[in-house]
Amino acid sequence: CRCFLTLYFKIIMIVLCNYICSFSMAHTGTHSQPVRSCLLLVVVSVCVQQVHGVWPLPQQLHQSADRGCLSPQRFSFTYGRDSAAQTGCSVLDAAFKRYFSIIFPDFTKGSGLLMLSVKTGGCDGYPDEDSDESYNLSVSEGQAVLRSVTVWGALRGLESFSQLVYQDDYGSYFINKTEIVDFPRFAFRGLLLDTSRHYLPLHAILKTLDAMAYSKFNVFHWHIVDDPSFPYQSRTFPDLSNKGAFHPFTHIYTQSDVMRVIEHARMRGIRVVPEFDSPGHTQSWGKGQPGLLTPCYKGGVPSGSFGPVDPTIDTTYKFMESLLKEVKFVFPDSYVHLGGDEVSFACWQSNPNVRKFMEKMGFGKDFTKLESFYMERTSIVWQDVFDYHERIPQDTVLEIWKGEKYQAELSRMTQAGHRVLLSAPWYINHISYGQDWRNSYAVQPQNFSGTEEQKKLVIGGEVAMWGEYVDATNLTPRLWPRACAAAERLWSNEEKTLNADLAFPRLEEFRCELLRRGIQAEPLFVGHCKHEYDGL
Amino acid sequence: MYCLLKLAPLFLAVAVCNGWLFGDFVGKQKEQDEISLWPLPQKFQSSAVAFKLSPASFQIVHAKQSSAGPSCGLLENAFRRYELHSPLFTFEPVLLYDSDLVELQVWVTSADPECDGFPSLQTDESYELSIDEPSAVLKAANVWGALRGLETFSQLVYEDYYGVNNINKTDISDFPRFAHRGILLDSSRHFLPLKVILANLEAMAMNKFNVFHWHIVDDQSFPYMSRTFPELSQKGAYHPFTHVYTPSDVKMVIEFARMRGIRVIPEFDTPGHTESWGNGQLDLLTPCYSGSSPSGTFGPVNPILNSSYDFMTQFFKEISTVFPDAYIHLGGDEVDFRCWESNPDIQKFMAQQGFGTDYSKLESFYIQRTQSKGYMVWQEVFDNGVKLKDDTVVEVWMGNKMEEELQNVTRAGFTTILSAPWYLDYISYGQDWQHYYKVEPLSFPGTDAQKKLVIGGEACLWGEYVDATNLTPRLWPRASAVAERLWSDKSVTDVGNAYNRLVQHRCRMVKRGIPAEPLFVGHCRQEYKGL
């Protein structure tokens, strides 16, 4: 392609990519002839107008049929002079490397210029709930400019940019003239993985983080331990994983594994919120921490089985305090998920000591005392805590997971002034025949009776992939592209994205793009991708 | 095993090892590597006496009396697959030690071992396996039975606490309950890369399946590259080069399957399900009419043109030379009569033939003119009263009135296979393998002679929502449930016992590189490494 044009890139910061082939005027409609400059090679199908969607749909997107071709040999990213971020900005340096090979899969090196200027630095920080992820992207003749307030916004913009580039039948790269103004609808767009019911190898988690970034998810909710196993290797209490993991060496996450996950996520603008669910869902904890769980009684004698954490003894609280202290130290996010769901009271009730304790305290069942240890950080808890307890700190985020009547729960919780996360309609571990992504897509998180103020308290939602029937063998195809439906609901303007039929071709294309990027995303329906999955 | 070392939280340990569902089985604590054969052999006796096998010294050899020798490529190849250091065993020798069991002698008894043959519907797959010092003996009439026995042998080997391969003193006498135990894969709705097909043939052999029903073409695409009519795939495949099966691909599938005692039955479904055929073969399909003019769309194969039959004759001639099996599946399902009805030429033809408005007679007319060698058809062909050759196999796929259908088909004297309860493309949350497991194919009312006509069944994984990304974990271990139903004795129906064995069997598949999905909460010692 002998047509030249300088595409330059400004990411609030300015990304300057020079020498992209020139913009030739291709007409709208299929099979239009290219005009002049894009020469011989480019005859019939090449200038077929390719509508390259972006998933999730940007808030404002204007595309024209004008397109310019990009030359991988000449394309490059650079930091602008006025940018607060310069070479050495870990997040963006790594992002450029990543996106170069995503955009130009057939090339390993490029030369040229990328200019990038960041007003606010923060390259070594972590994304948080207040991170500004907005960006503006303008691809026009001669230059492309990407503006964002933070590096996290720059990452989102780079992702959109990468989805705009396409290849024609001869392998040339093109990008259409485009204007995008974009920002997320919800600040919290999460995905839950469960590493307790089945152990997920590190690379499965890292791969999931990659795919999350492609869909603009920004929170990895790591349901790291539960009844079946305790794979988190604690420095304070190594026996927890020594005795509570499926295997003390092969089925654990070491401190360095955890670091790797956190850093991999940070590089993609993703927060890692760990969940240490208690007082229920703690069977595996009991193996490495004798005396922690409540001994259940049967007919006046201990039955040999154990129930939830024993709330009547001081050692419990000391243990919890130390463990939580470690967790807060290891995981940088300002949120910790404390679970609190599905506590079975039967065992507590069977235990005479617990009954005595309850009498003494006057109420006993309430776990507020334990919760008070968690208060230094904002916590997220499952809805049960709201449903069964009266006193909950105002800044606690409640997560709705029970499938039916979640709208009513949204009303009640927001009325009580709590911030809320919705995951009930997005339990995508529940599978069924056919295109169930459409159900996820139809969810309207703010469609409940309440005031505008109440609606604002819905800070986002989460896709949950519980692990009863999922491990490394089937996780990825079960997750993608089904999770993409919620990704768009949480990012995009709802009014523009309610029609699933309109979304279908864009999602189909995005699924093929995921495949091309090495994500084992399953098909939506009959058809094919140019690059099929190459594994097993 | 690890769990057994810790006796204190016994309940939990066992629950985690065995999965949480079957609390009742807590009492029978199982060692993780305890023998878990799948599918369960017909007769099985095992003692606690264990022999050691050393990867260095143990070998599989031809017995002196065997009619098969080193020139038998099929067995030589199988021996290599089942050697202890092969990928099927990923045990690493931890210690050097003397073997108690030095060899497995494979003794093929009949004069013709069939080393270079193909398995067929009549193949005797029975075998006897006796594990004792110093040699184990596997006895089978032919190589096909020997293959089944080798798989069983491989499942008997387990690792002890010290990483040493052990095998218990065992006697097995085994044979399949049904002769036709198939898996259907659909390479038309989505193209399946060759290596996905080969990996699944490997998994089939681990589960003693013996028929690969290759639903190779359909409405959506025509990936089969025909030598006689190359335009069929050039214009009918999703892509003429990357999404096709070349003649050498097909040959490789057939040979790979043969090596594992698996028949390949291709399905070329007509006269319906043929949209993709029309792209490369003009005038093959019926032009549909809207009012009095062609609508531009096409329906089933045009049954009134001689050119259609000339084409089919030539095409199926090629197919019967390419695919060695005695059977071809001709489809015949879901023929949409509306297009035929709309076409004035076909109306005229119907009148001439005296068919009235009964379009099933036209279908019947078509099927009878395209009959070739032995064939299988979907149940509608029988239902519509098409005159069928005596050796036709009718495949029952419709879930409603399944028993009635089996009754009718067998009463009419036709052999039949069952796939209705085993449409594995229908997924749901939880352990649906149990439903597949609980099916009893012969529960329909009928005489013994009728029941004998049920020669087997097939697990079908249709391709609407399945491609290389999710096929293998979706198929396994769910299809394993069908495998045991079709191989093992009718009395093997204990779901709890099956669960424990199947958990181990799925870990075995994972260890051998097949991404078989989990049955429930738990873990495998060696988790899936791919991704």
XYZ file of N, CA, C and O in Angstrom, chain B residues 37-39 41 53 58-63 66 68 72-84 86 88-89 91 101 103-108 115 125-131 136-158 167 172 174 202 204-208 258-261 487 505 508 512:
340
model
N -12.448 -49.093 36.601
C -12.578 -49.444 35.189
C -13.808 -48.775 34.602
O -14.843 -48.675 35.252
N -13.650 -48.317 33.378
C -14.778 -47.705 32.680
C -14.673 -47.984 31.201
O -13.657 -47.643 30.636
N -15.658 -48.564 30.565
C -16.875 -49.133 31.141
C -16.576 -50.426 31.893
O -15.595 -51.109 31.592
N -16.229 -54.074 33.040
C -16.230 -55.340 32.291
C -17.397 -56.248 32.714
O -17.950 -56.085 33.788
N 5.008 -53.051 38.435
C 5.441 -52.982 37.040
C 6.530 -51.923 36.938
O 6.335 -50.810 37.407
N 9.109 -53.671 32.048
C 7.825 -54.232 31.625
C 7.613 -54.040 30.132
O 7.922 -52.994 29.573
N 7.085 -55.081 29.486
C 6.758 -54.891 28.076
C 5.527 -55.668 27.641
O 5.138 -56.640 28.277
N 4.955 -55.173 26.577
C 3.813 -55.862 25.984
C 4.344 -56.628 24.780
O 5.045 -56.063 23.932
N 4.033 -57.917 24.728
C 4.601 -58.754 23.660
C 3.532 -59.637 23.025
O 2.456 -59.817 23.585
N 3.842 -60.136 21.850
C 2.961 -61.121 21.228
C 3.175 -62.468 21.913
O 4.316 -62.890 22.128
N 2.102 -63.123 22.261
C 2.249 -64.464 22.831
C 2.751 -65.410 21.748
O 2.504 -65.190 20.566
N 0.199 -66.765 19.482
C -0.665 -65.797 18.806
C -0.538 -65.859 17.295
O 0.552 -66.064 16.755
N -1.033 -63.317 15.563
C -0.471 -62.020 15.167
C 0.963 -61.936 15.666
O 1.272 -62.408 16.752
N 2.285 -57.373 12.562
C 0.939 -56.818 12.723
C 1.055 -55.359 13.149
O 1.189 -55.040 14.337
N 1.036 -54.470 12.163
C 1.242 -53.042 12.428
C 0.256 -52.482 13.430
O 0.610 -51.665 14.286
N -0.981 -52.932 13.315
C -2.009 -52.379 14.197
C -1.687 -52.647 15.660
O -1.754 -51.747 16.500
N -1.288 -53.881 15.949
C -0.981 -54.194 17.347
C 0.332 -53.564 17.800
O 0.432 -53.079 18.926
N 1.308 -53.567 16.907
C 2.584 -52.937 17.270
C 2.352 -51.484 17.672
O 2.899 -50.996 18.660
N 1.520 -50.830 16.870
C 1.181 -49.442 17.148
C 0.458 -49.320 18.495
O 0.737 -48.426 19.306
N -0.468 -50.253 18.726
C -1.221 -50.210 19.985
C -0.309 -50.486 21.176
O -0.433 -49.852 22.223
N 0.611 -51.435 21.021
C 1.545 -51.743 22.119
C 2.295 -50.469 22.527
O 2.458 -50.171 23.693
N 2.713 -49.747 21.500
C 3.472 -48.534 21.781
C 2.604 -47.518 22.516
O 3.045 -46.857 23.449
N 1.369 -47.412 22.088
C 0.479 -46.468 22.781
C 0.301 -46.850 24.246
O 0.176 -45.993 25.107
N 0.239 -48.149 24.488
C -0.057 -48.589 25.847
C 1.178 -48.957 26.656
O 1.059 -49.444 27.774
N 2.354 -48.743 26.105
C 3.553 -48.933 26.922
C 3.516 -47.964 28.085
O 2.951 -46.879 28.000
N 4.159 -48.317 29.162
C 4.043 -47.512 30.370
C 4.617 -46.102 30.232
O 4.242 -45.207 30.958
N 4.433 -44.307 27.508
C 3.777 -43.570 26.424
C 2.887 -42.478 27.013
O 2.656 -42.435 28.207
N -0.118 -42.222 27.081
C -1.316 -42.710 27.763
C -1.042 -42.969 29.241
O -1.927 -42.949 30.069
N 0.200 -43.263 29.525
C 0.621 -43.338 30.926
C 1.574 -42.186 31.154
O 2.614 -42.132 30.529
N 2.855 -41.638 34.082
C 3.568 -41.926 35.327
C 5.059 -41.724 35.119
O 5.616 -42.143 34.120
N 5.731 -58.079 37.599
C 5.060 -58.447 36.362
C 5.940 -57.942 35.232
O 6.161 -56.744 35.090
N 5.721 -58.910 31.836
C 5.167 -58.713 30.501
C 3.675 -58.989 30.436
O 3.111 -59.660 31.292
N 3.107 -58.404 29.413
C 1.729 -58.729 29.051
C 1.810 -59.425 27.704
O 2.287 -58.850 26.722
N 1.354 -60.691 27.687
C 1.360 -61.422 26.417
C 0.014 -61.257 25.732
O -1.028 -61.522 26.348
N 0.062 -60.844 24.501
C -1.187 -60.683 23.757
C -1.341 -61.859 22.800
O -0.495 -62.092 21.943
N -2.411 -62.583 22.984
C -2.606 -63.841 22.261
C -3.860 -63.720 21.405
O -4.972 -63.700 21.922
N -3.637 -63.608 20.102
C -4.767 -63.561 19.173
C -5.014 -64.975 18.681
O -4.111 -65.634 18.169
N -5.211 -57.962 11.133
C -4.332 -56.810 11.339
C -4.547 -55.702 10.331
O -4.412 -54.525 10.647
N -15.588 -58.442 19.666
C -14.694 -57.584 20.439
C -14.378 -58.155 21.816
O -13.851 -57.463 22.679
N -14.727 -59.398 22.023
C -14.532 -59.963 23.355
C -13.048 -60.256 23.618
O -12.248 -60.379 22.687
N -12.704 -60.327 24.881
C -11.322 -60.632 25.261
C -11.306 -61.204 26.666
O -12.273 -61.060 27.425
N -10.216 -61.890 26.975
C -10.006 -62.364 28.339
C -8.665 -61.866 28.816
O -7.677 -61.905 28.076
N -8.641 -61.426 30.049
C -7.417 -60.845 30.575
C -7.131 -61.484 31.923
O -7.994 -61.528 32.800
N -5.914 -62.014 32.028
C -5.551 -62.636 33.290
C -4.232 -62.051 33.763
O -3.208 -62.152 33.080
N -4.278 -61.421 34.910
C -3.071 -60.788 35.447
C -2.517 -61.692 36.540
O -3.173 -61.893 37.560
N 1.198 -61.520 32.425
C -0.239 -61.351 32.242
C -0.568 -61.792 30.832
O 0.273 -61.682 29.937
N -1.749 -62.332 30.651
C -2.130 -62.800 29.329
C -3.436 -62.148 28.899
O -4.419 -62.133 29.644
N -3.399 -61.601 27.693
C -4.608 -61.039 27.094
C -4.952 -61.893 25.896
O -4.152 -62.023 24.972
N -6.138 -62.492 25.940
C -6.523 -63.429 24.898
C -7.733 -62.885 24.154
O -8.722 -62.496 24.800
N -7.643 -62.834 22.839
C -8.776 -62.335 22.058
C -8.783 -63.029 20.716
O -7.751 -63.502 20.237
N -9.963 -63.112 20.119
C -10.082 -63.795 18.844
C -9.358 -63.019 17.752
O -8.783 -63.592 16.837
N -9.369 -61.702 17.843
C -8.772 -60.890 16.784
C -8.177 -59.632 17.394
O -8.271 -59.401 18.592
N -7.597 -58.812 16.541
C -6.939 -57.603 17.054
C -7.923 -56.642 17.723
O -7.550 -55.889 18.632
N -9.187 -56.670 17.293
C -10.167 -55.715 17.834
C -10.441 -55.998 19.311
O -10.522 -55.080 20.126
N -10.596 -57.263 19.615
C -10.764 -57.627 21.018
C -9.510 -57.318 21.816
O -9.567 -56.871 22.955
N -8.349 -57.518 21.170
C -7.083 -57.233 21.847
C -6.987 -55.751 22.210
O -6.515 -55.388 23.283
N -7.466 -54.887 21.293
C -7.436 -53.447 21.582
C -8.269 -53.109 22.808
O -7.856 -52.345 23.679
N -9.449 -53.720 22.886
C -10.310 -53.456 24.052
C -9.624 -53.921 25.338
O -9.692 -53.268 26.367
N -8.965 -55.075 25.229
C -8.291 -55.618 26.403
C -7.099 -54.779 26.833
O -6.832 -54.616 28.021
N -6.392 -54.226 25.842
C -5.253 -53.364 26.175
C -5.730 -52.128 26.938
O -5.099 -51.679 27.895
N -6.852 -51.566 26.514
C -7.389 -50.398 27.210
C -7.727 -50.770 28.661
O -7.392 -50.044 29.596
N -8.357 -51.928 28.820
C -8.705 -52.358 30.177
C -7.440 -52.545 31.015
O -7.371 -52.106 32.163
N -6.458 -53.191 30.412
C -5.198 -53.394 31.125
C -4.631 -52.055 31.603
O -4.218 -51.910 32.752
N -4.667 -51.069 30.711
C -4.084 -49.766 31.069
C -4.847 -49.135 32.240
O -4.277 -48.406 33.036
N -6.134 -49.457 32.320
C -6.930 -48.881 33.407
C -6.719 -49.613 34.735
O -7.106 -49.123 35.796
N -6.145 -50.807 34.645
C -5.901 -51.576 35.870
C -4.642 -51.116 36.596
O -4.469 -51.367 37.783
N -3.763 -50.462 35.846
C -2.499 -50.043 36.459
C -2.729 -48.805 37.314
O -3.418 -47.882 36.899
N -2.207 -48.819 38.511
C -2.336 -47.636 39.371
C -1.028 -47.366 40.089
O -0.165 -48.227 40.202
N -0.306 -53.363 39.786
C -1.490 -53.955 39.181
C -1.883 -55.143 40.044
O -1.023 -55.888 40.515
N -10.370 -61.140 34.050
C -11.477 -60.450 33.399
C -11.891 -61.220 32.156
O -11.057 -61.688 31.390
N -14.535 -60.330 29.135
C -15.321 -59.156 28.778
C -15.779 -59.188 27.331
O -15.096 -59.729 26.460
N -9.399 -40.766 19.984
C -8.593 -41.297 21.084
C -9.458 -41.468 22.337
O -9.427 -42.503 23.004
N -12.638 -41.792 22.410
C -13.613 -42.858 22.145
C -13.019 -44.216 22.477
O -13.671 -45.060 23.092
N -11.771 -44.413 22.060
C -11.119 -45.691 22.338
C -10.974 -45.923 23.839
O -11.136 -47.045 24.319
N -10.712 -44.863 24.588
C -10.617 -45.008 26.048
C -11.944 -45.438 26.646
O -11.998 -45.971 27.745
N -13.035 -45.135 25.944
C -14.370 -45.465 26.443
C -14.997 -46.644 25.697
O -16.185 -46.907 25.829
N -14.190 -47.302 24.866
C -14.632 -48.461 24.097
C -15.789 -48.182 23.150
O -16.605 -49.050 22.862
N -9.290 -46.803 12.581
C -9.057 -48.243 12.409
C -8.060 -48.744 13.443
O -8.253 -49.798 14.061
N -7.013 -47.978 13.642
C -5.985 -48.361 14.612
C -6.560 -48.526 16.007
O -5.957 -49.154 16.863
N -7.694 -47.896 16.226
C -8.336 -47.976 17.548
C -9.611 -48.795 17.521
O -10.423 -48.738 18.445
N -9.789 -49.546 16.434
C -10.956 -50.411 16.356
C -12.265 -49.650 16.219
O -13.302 -50.084 16.698
N -21.825 -50.796 26.682
C -20.861 -51.887 26.784
C -21.209 -52.857 27.916
O -21.253 -54.064 27.722
N -12.145 -41.929 36.133
C -11.981 -42.098 34.693
C -11.799 -40.744 34.004
O -11.006 -40.605 33.079
N -8.419 -39.676 34.502
C -7.543 -40.432 33.609
C -7.543 -39.800 32.220
O -6.497 -39.669 31.588
N -4.436 -38.033 30.232
C -4.021 -38.425 28.881
C -4.217 -37.299 27.872
O -4.155 -37.517 26.667
